[in-house]
Amino acid sequence: MTPCPLGRTGLTAAPLMLGGNVFGWTADREESCAILDAFVDAGGALIDTADVYSAWVQGNAGGESETLIGEWLRRSGKREQVLIATKVGLLPGAGGKGLSASRIAGAIEESLQRLGTDRIDVYFAHRDDPETPLEETLEALDRLVKAGKVRVLGASNYAPDRLDAALAVSDANGWARFAVIEPRYNLLERDTYEGALQEIALREGLGVVPFYALANGLLTGKYRSLDDIAGHPREVYLRPIFLRPEVPRLIAAMEQVSRETAASMVAVAIAWMLAQPGVTAPIASVSRPEQLGDLVAGTRLTLDATHLAVLDKALA
């Protein structure tokens, strides 16, 4: 995979980000380490996690993904080969909750300890916190950058107006600003990024690392009926997407492009995202190392105008 700039951050990495939400959920300790090794061996560097991963699993409290990544970093000695991105805002803990200054100060120490590192490469506000003034959040994040605990700041799940406002506040005060955004975006779910958010990203030179690049696995082609997702760990996420009326048309279009390019549907989905203006590195997760091959192939696949039109027409 050929490295590319992460917006104007000065960081570069291959155009694929490994999702760490599965670590401690659908991938156990050994599987997680094997996936991380295979990802780096394939040329990958960007690893995405969050303090809240995977608190939704019965028996988990949050921090499981960071802890497993930290164990892998110590075991592998590959800290200098990767860029670690994690998030704050959804897991209550030291200092309270949300994006208050006290919570941010507590959360960064918790994440650094779990990851076993002295800095976070990209630190995301996981979700906008309207109950906390932007000034309080952004000043607290700026302190982390000045202290050397964070290299680059990011905003995940921010609406365009709030992102614009946050950038203006940072600029007015001379604080470090959000330089990377993480929106929900894929071939099927396009409204969140396309339009105003995309315009801001292009105007401001932001890195864009969209999550759910494969729509929770729907765009892999593995699931063709509701029976296929029954009892699946992701069923609660897949079911509402699967019921969208345009899904059969899109899957058929992806199959056509897959046949004509001799690439998997996974590769087609990744290649489509990388063809979209502003997108730096789609985020996708796997539960087994062998699943990485199709993701990597997607970064090397260039879809021509005809194939892009086939995919777009399916959603028209």
Short mmCIF file of C-alpha atoms in Angstrom, two decimals:
data_model
loop_
_atom_site.label_atom_id
_atom_site.label_comp_id
_atom_site.label_asym_id
_atom_site.label_seq_id
_atom_site.Cartn_x
_atom_site.Cartn_y
_atom_site.Cartn_z
CA MET A 1 0.00 0.00 0.00
CA THR A 2 1.36 3.39 -0.97
CA PRO A 3 1.44 5.94 1.88
CA CYS A 4 -0.51 9.17 1.46
CA PRO A 5 -0.85 12.39 3.52
CA LEU A 6 -3.38 12.47 6.35
CA GLY A 7 -4.80 15.85 5.39
CA ARG A 8 -2.46 18.66 6.41
CA THR A 9 -1.35 16.97 9.64
CA GLY A 10 2.12 16.12 8.41
CA LEU A 11 1.40 12.45 9.07
CA THR A 12 1.42 9.90 6.27
CA ALA A 13 0.09 6.36 6.15
CA ALA A 14 -1.35 3.77 3.80
CA PRO A 15 -4.92 4.59 2.68
CA LEU A 16 -6.58 2.02 4.93
CA MET A 17 -7.32 2.27 8.65
CA LEU A 18 -7.77 -0.85 10.75
CA GLY A 19 -10.85 -0.75 12.98
CA GLY A 20 -10.14 -1.89 16.52
CA ASN A 21 -13.78 -2.14 17.61
CA VAL A 22 -13.65 -5.94 17.21
CA PHE A 23 -10.74 -6.41 19.62
CA GLY A 24 -12.23 -7.86 22.77
CA TRP A 25 -15.53 -8.45 20.98
CA THR A 26 -15.49 -10.72 17.93
CA ALA A 27 -11.68 -11.11 17.99
CA ASP A 28 -10.02 -12.51 21.10
CA ARG A 29 -6.47 -11.75 22.30
CA GLU A 30 -4.60 -14.07 19.94
CA GLU A 31 -6.77 -13.22 16.94
CA SER A 32 -6.37 -9.50 17.64
CA CYS A 33 -2.59 -9.76 17.77
CA ALA A 34 -2.53 -11.84 14.59
CA ILE A 35 -4.70 -9.26 12.79
CA LEU A 36 -2.48 -6.39 13.91
CA ASP A 37 0.67 -8.22 12.80
CA ALA A 38 -0.84 -9.02 9.40
CA PHE A 39 -2.02 -5.44 8.93
CA VAL A 40 1.44 -3.97 9.57
CA ASP A 41 3.07 -6.67 7.42
CA ALA A 42 0.77 -5.58 4.56
CA GLY A 43 2.00 -1.99 4.87
CA GLY A 44 -0.74 -0.67 7.15
CA ALA A 45 -0.06 1.86 9.90
CA LEU A 46 -3.32 3.58 10.96
CA ILE A 47 -5.09 1.80 13.83
CA ASP A 48 -8.42 3.10 15.13
CA THR A 49 -9.78 2.41 18.60
CA ALA A 50 -11.66 4.18 21.42
CA ASP A 51 -11.80 4.10 25.20
CA VAL A 52 -15.39 2.86 25.03
CA TYR A 53 -14.56 -0.22 22.90
CA SER A 54 -16.08 -2.69 23.71
CA ALA A 55 -18.31 -1.69 26.63
CA TRP A 56 -21.42 -2.95 24.78
CA VAL A 57 -20.34 -6.58 25.23
CA GLN A 58 -21.74 -8.30 28.29
CA GLY A 59 -19.04 -8.49 30.95
CA ASN A 60 -16.93 -5.71 29.41
CA ALA A 61 -16.43 -2.29 30.95
CA GLY A 62 -14.72 -0.45 28.09
CA GLY A 63 -11.01 -0.18 27.39
CA GLU A 64 -10.73 -3.77 26.16
CA SER A 65 -9.63 -2.79 22.66
CA GLU A 66 -7.01 -0.32 23.89
CA THR A 67 -5.71 -2.91 26.34
CA LEU A 68 -5.30 -5.56 23.63
CA ILE A 69 -3.57 -3.10 21.31
CA GLY A 70 -1.27 -2.13 24.17
CA GLU A 71 -0.38 -5.78 24.78
CA TRP A 72 0.36 -6.20 21.08
CA LEU A 73 2.55 -3.09 21.03
CA ARG A 74 4.62 -4.43 23.92
CA ARG A 75 4.80 -7.93 22.42
CA SER A 76 5.61 -6.83 18.88
CA GLY A 77 7.79 -3.79 19.50
CA LYS A 78 6.08 -2.08 16.54
CA ARG A 79 5.02 1.18 18.21
CA GLU A 80 7.14 3.30 15.87
CA GLN A 81 5.65 1.58 12.81
CA VAL A 82 2.04 2.53 13.53
CA LEU A 83 -0.19 5.54 14.16
CA ILE A 84 -2.61 5.00 17.03
CA ALA A 85 -5.93 6.85 17.01
CA THR A 86 -8.27 6.65 19.98
CA LYS A 87 -11.26 8.61 21.24
CA VAL A 88 -12.77 10.29 24.28
CA GLY A 89 -16.32 11.22 25.10
CA LEU A 90 -18.50 8.13 25.37
CA LEU A 91 -16.97 6.26 28.31
CA PRO A 92 -17.60 7.82 31.75
CA GLY A 93 -14.71 7.65 34.17
CA ALA A 94 -12.20 9.83 35.97
CA GLY A 95 -13.35 13.44 35.83
CA GLY A 96 -16.94 12.69 34.84
CA LYS A 97 -18.27 12.14 31.35
CA GLY A 98 -18.60 13.65 27.90
CA LEU A 99 -16.08 16.22 26.67
CA SER A 100 -15.65 18.24 29.85
CA ALA A 101 -12.13 19.39 30.61
CA SER A 102 -11.95 17.18 33.68
CA ARG A 103 -13.07 14.08 31.77
CA ILE A 104 -10.60 14.71 28.95
CA ALA A 105 -7.77 15.08 31.48
CA GLY A 106 -8.72 11.79 33.11
CA ALA A 107 -9.46 9.89 29.91
CA ILE A 108 -6.13 10.62 28.23
CA GLU A 109 -4.24 9.14 31.18
CA GLU A 110 -6.44 6.04 31.16
CA SER A 111 -5.93 5.54 27.42
CA LEU A 112 -2.16 6.10 27.58
CA GLN A 113 -1.90 3.56 30.38
CA ARG A 114 -3.97 0.91 28.60
CA LEU A 115 -2.08 1.42 25.35
CA GLY A 116 1.29 1.47 27.11
CA THR A 117 2.49 4.51 25.17
CA ASP A 118 3.51 8.07 25.93
CA ARG A 119 1.46 9.73 23.18
CA ILE A 120 -1.63 9.33 21.02
CA ASP A 121 -1.10 10.08 17.34
CA VAL A 122 -4.70 11.14 16.61
CA TYR A 123 -7.04 11.88 19.53
CA PHE A 124 -10.70 12.12 18.54
CA ALA A 125 -13.61 13.73 20.30
CA HIS A 126 -15.85 10.70 19.84
CA ARG A 127 -19.11 12.59 19.60
CA ASP A 128 -20.14 16.22 19.97
CA ASP A 129 -21.08 17.15 23.53
CA PRO A 130 -23.57 20.04 23.38
CA GLU A 131 -23.68 20.23 27.19
CA THR A 132 -20.04 21.31 27.35
CA PRO A 133 -18.97 24.63 25.81
CA LEU A 134 -16.75 24.21 22.78
CA GLU A 135 -14.21 26.52 24.41
CA GLU A 136 -13.84 24.20 27.40
CA THR A 137 -13.42 21.10 25.24
CA LEU A 138 -11.02 22.64 22.76
CA GLU A 139 -8.83 24.31 25.37
CA ALA A 140 -8.53 20.97 27.21
CA LEU A 141 -7.57 19.20 23.98
CA ASP A 142 -5.07 21.94 23.14
CA ARG A 143 -3.38 21.37 26.51
CA LEU A 144 -2.82 17.73 25.57
CA VAL A 145 -1.12 18.74 22.33
CA LYS A 146 1.07 21.28 24.09
CA ALA A 147 2.00 18.65 26.68
CA GLY A 148 3.09 16.25 23.96
CA LYS A 149 0.51 13.64 24.91
CA VAL A 150 -1.37 14.06 21.60
CA ARG A 151 0.03 14.82 18.16
CA VAL A 152 -3.12 15.55 16.15
CA LEU A 153 -6.75 16.25 17.08
CA GLY A 154 -9.80 14.75 15.37
CA ALA A 155 -13.57 15.05 15.43
CA SER A 156 -15.82 12.01 15.08
CA ASN A 157 -19.58 12.24 14.44
CA TYR A 158 -19.64 16.05 14.29
CA ALA A 159 -22.34 17.88 12.33
CA PRO A 160 -21.02 20.41 9.80
CA ASP A 161 -22.15 23.47 11.73
CA ARG A 162 -20.54 22.29 14.96
CA LEU A 163 -17.31 21.35 13.18
CA ASP A 164 -17.17 24.79 11.58
CA ALA A 165 -17.82 26.42 14.94
CA ALA A 166 -15.10 24.33 16.60
CA LEU A 167 -12.54 25.28 13.94
CA ALA A 168 -13.42 28.95 14.39
CA VAL A 169 -13.03 28.76 18.19
CA SER A 170 -9.63 27.08 17.91
CA ASP A 171 -8.42 29.59 15.36
CA ALA A 172 -9.63 32.57 17.39
CA ASN A 173 -7.71 31.35 20.45
CA GLY A 174 -4.61 30.01 18.76
CA TRP A 175 -5.38 26.47 19.91
CA ALA A 176 -4.68 23.22 18.09
CA ARG A 177 -7.63 22.53 15.82
CA PHE A 178 -9.42 19.44 14.58
CA ALA A 179 -7.32 18.23 11.65
CA VAL A 180 -8.99 14.86 10.96
CA ILE A 181 -12.66 13.90 10.84
CA GLU A 182 -14.27 10.49 11.21
CA PRO A 183 -17.78 10.45 9.71
CA ARG A 184 -20.07 7.49 9.10
CA TYR A 185 -19.75 6.95 5.37
CA ASN A 186 -19.87 4.12 2.87
CA LEU A 187 -21.29 3.26 -0.53
CA LEU A 188 -24.77 2.84 0.93
CA GLU A 189 -24.82 5.49 3.70
CA ARG A 190 -23.75 8.72 2.06
CA ASP A 191 -25.77 11.63 3.46
CA THR A 192 -23.67 12.26 6.58
CA TYR A 193 -20.47 13.09 4.70
CA GLU A 194 -21.48 14.17 1.22
CA GLY A 195 -22.51 17.81 1.07
CA ALA A 196 -21.60 20.31 3.79
CA LEU A 197 -19.17 18.10 5.75
CA GLN A 198 -17.29 17.13 2.63
CA GLU A 199 -17.07 20.78 1.61
CA ILE A 200 -15.52 21.70 4.97
CA ALA A 201 -13.04 18.83 4.71
CA LEU A 202 -11.92 19.94 1.26
CA ARG A 203 -11.79 23.62 2.18
CA GLU A 204 -9.82 23.06 5.38
CA GLY A 205 -7.60 20.25 4.12
CA LEU A 206 -8.82 17.82 6.77
CA GLY A 207 -7.92 14.16 6.80
CA VAL A 208 -11.06 12.03 6.35
CA VAL A 209 -11.17 8.52 7.82
CA PRO A 210 -14.77 7.26 7.48
CA PHE A 211 -16.01 4.45 9.72
CA TYR A 212 -18.37 1.60 8.74
CA ALA A 213 -16.68 1.43 5.33
CA LEU A 214 -18.39 -1.92 4.70
CA ALA A 215 -21.73 -0.94 6.29
CA ASN A 216 -21.26 -3.38 9.18
CA GLY A 217 -20.39 -6.12 6.74
CA LEU A 218 -23.38 -5.70 4.44
CA LEU A 219 -21.17 -4.63 1.52
CA THR A 220 -19.07 -7.79 1.75
CA GLY A 221 -21.80 -9.77 0.01
CA LYS A 222 -21.94 -12.33 2.82
CA TYR A 223 -25.49 -11.46 3.85
CA ARG A 224 -28.27 -11.97 1.32
CA SER A 225 -31.31 -12.47 3.59
CA LEU A 226 -32.45 -11.73 7.12
CA ASP A 227 -31.77 -15.39 7.91
CA ASP A 228 -28.09 -14.78 7.19
CA ILE A 229 -27.81 -12.18 9.93
CA ALA A 230 -30.00 -13.89 12.54
CA GLY A 231 -27.97 -14.41 15.71
CA HIS A 232 -24.94 -12.58 14.31
CA PRO A 233 -23.07 -10.33 16.79
CA ARG A 234 -23.78 -7.40 14.46
CA GLU A 235 -27.45 -8.25 13.88
CA VAL A 236 -28.70 -5.22 15.79
CA TYR A 237 -26.66 -2.96 13.46
CA LEU A 238 -27.21 -4.91 10.24
CA ARG A 239 -30.98 -5.34 10.38
CA PRO A 240 -32.04 -1.68 9.87
CA ILE A 241 -29.51 -1.28 7.03
CA PHE A 242 -30.53 -4.55 5.40
CA LEU A 243 -34.18 -3.49 5.25
CA ARG A 244 -33.45 -0.42 3.10
CA PRO A 245 -35.20 -0.90 -0.28
CA GLU A 246 -32.17 0.09 -2.36
CA VAL A 247 -29.95 -2.62 -0.89
CA PRO A 248 -30.78 -5.35 -3.48
CA ARG A 249 -30.05 -2.95 -6.35
CA LEU A 250 -26.75 -1.90 -4.81
CA ILE A 251 -25.63 -5.48 -4.14
CA ALA A 252 -26.46 -6.39 -7.74
CA ALA A 253 -24.46 -3.42 -9.01
CA MET A 254 -21.51 -4.35 -6.80
CA GLU A 255 -21.63 -7.91 -8.12
CA GLN A 256 -21.51 -6.58 -11.68
CA VAL A 257 -18.50 -4.37 -10.97
CA SER A 258 -16.86 -7.23 -9.07
CA ARG A 259 -17.20 -9.54 -12.08
CA GLU A 260 -15.93 -6.95 -14.54
CA THR A 261 -12.91 -5.97 -12.46
CA ALA A 262 -12.14 -9.48 -11.16
CA ALA A 263 -12.10 -7.98 -7.66
CA SER A 264 -14.07 -8.90 -4.57
CA MET A 265 -17.06 -6.88 -3.42
CA VAL A 266 -15.01 -5.80 -0.40
CA ALA A 267 -12.30 -4.43 -2.70
CA VAL A 268 -14.93 -2.64 -4.79
CA ALA A 269 -16.41 -0.99 -1.69
CA ILE A 270 -13.00 0.25 -0.54
CA ALA A 271 -11.98 1.42 -4.02
CA TRP A 272 -15.25 3.37 -4.37
CA MET A 273 -14.59 5.19 -1.10
CA LEU A 274 -11.04 6.10 -2.08
CA ALA A 275 -12.42 7.59 -5.30
CA GLN A 276 -14.54 10.07 -3.33
CA PRO A 277 -13.18 13.62 -2.87
CA GLY A 278 -11.47 14.17 0.44
CA VAL A 279 -11.41 10.57 1.65
CA THR A 280 -8.00 9.61 3.04
CA ALA A 281 -8.37 6.14 4.55
CA PRO A 282 -11.59 4.13 5.05
CA ILE A 283 -11.86 2.32 8.38
CA ALA A 284 -12.69 -1.37 8.24
CA SER A 285 -12.38 -4.15 10.79
CA VAL A 286 -11.82 -7.87 10.40
CA SER A 287 -12.17 -10.83 12.75
CA ARG A 288 -9.53 -12.97 11.02
CA PRO A 289 -6.17 -12.03 9.44
CA GLU A 290 -7.04 -13.65 6.12
CA GLN A 291 -9.86 -11.13 5.63
CA LEU A 292 -7.33 -8.31 5.26
CA GLY A 293 -6.39 -9.35 1.72
CA ASP A 294 -9.53 -7.99 0.09
CA LEU A 295 -9.26 -4.71 2.02
CA VAL A 296 -5.68 -4.22 0.87
CA ALA A 297 -6.68 -5.12 -2.70
CA GLY A 298 -9.27 -2.34 -2.56
CA THR A 299 -6.55 0.26 -1.98
CA ARG A 300 -4.89 -0.87 -5.22
CA LEU A 301 -8.04 -1.03 -7.33
CA THR A 302 -8.98 1.97 -9.46
CA LEU A 303 -12.59 2.05 -10.63
CA ASP A 304 -13.18 3.74 -13.97
CA ALA A 305 -15.96 6.24 -14.63
CA THR A 306 -18.25 3.55 -16.02
CA HIS A 307 -18.04 1.41 -12.90
CA LEU A 308 -18.47 4.40 -10.60
CA ALA A 309 -21.59 5.32 -12.56
CA VAL A 310 -23.00 1.80 -12.23
CA LEU A 311 -22.66 2.00 -8.45
CA ASP A 312 -24.12 5.50 -8.22
CA LYS A 313 -27.05 4.59 -10.45
CA ALA A 314 -28.05 1.79 -8.08
CA LEU A 315 -28.86 4.40 -5.43
CA ALA A 316 -30.50 6.92 -7.74
#
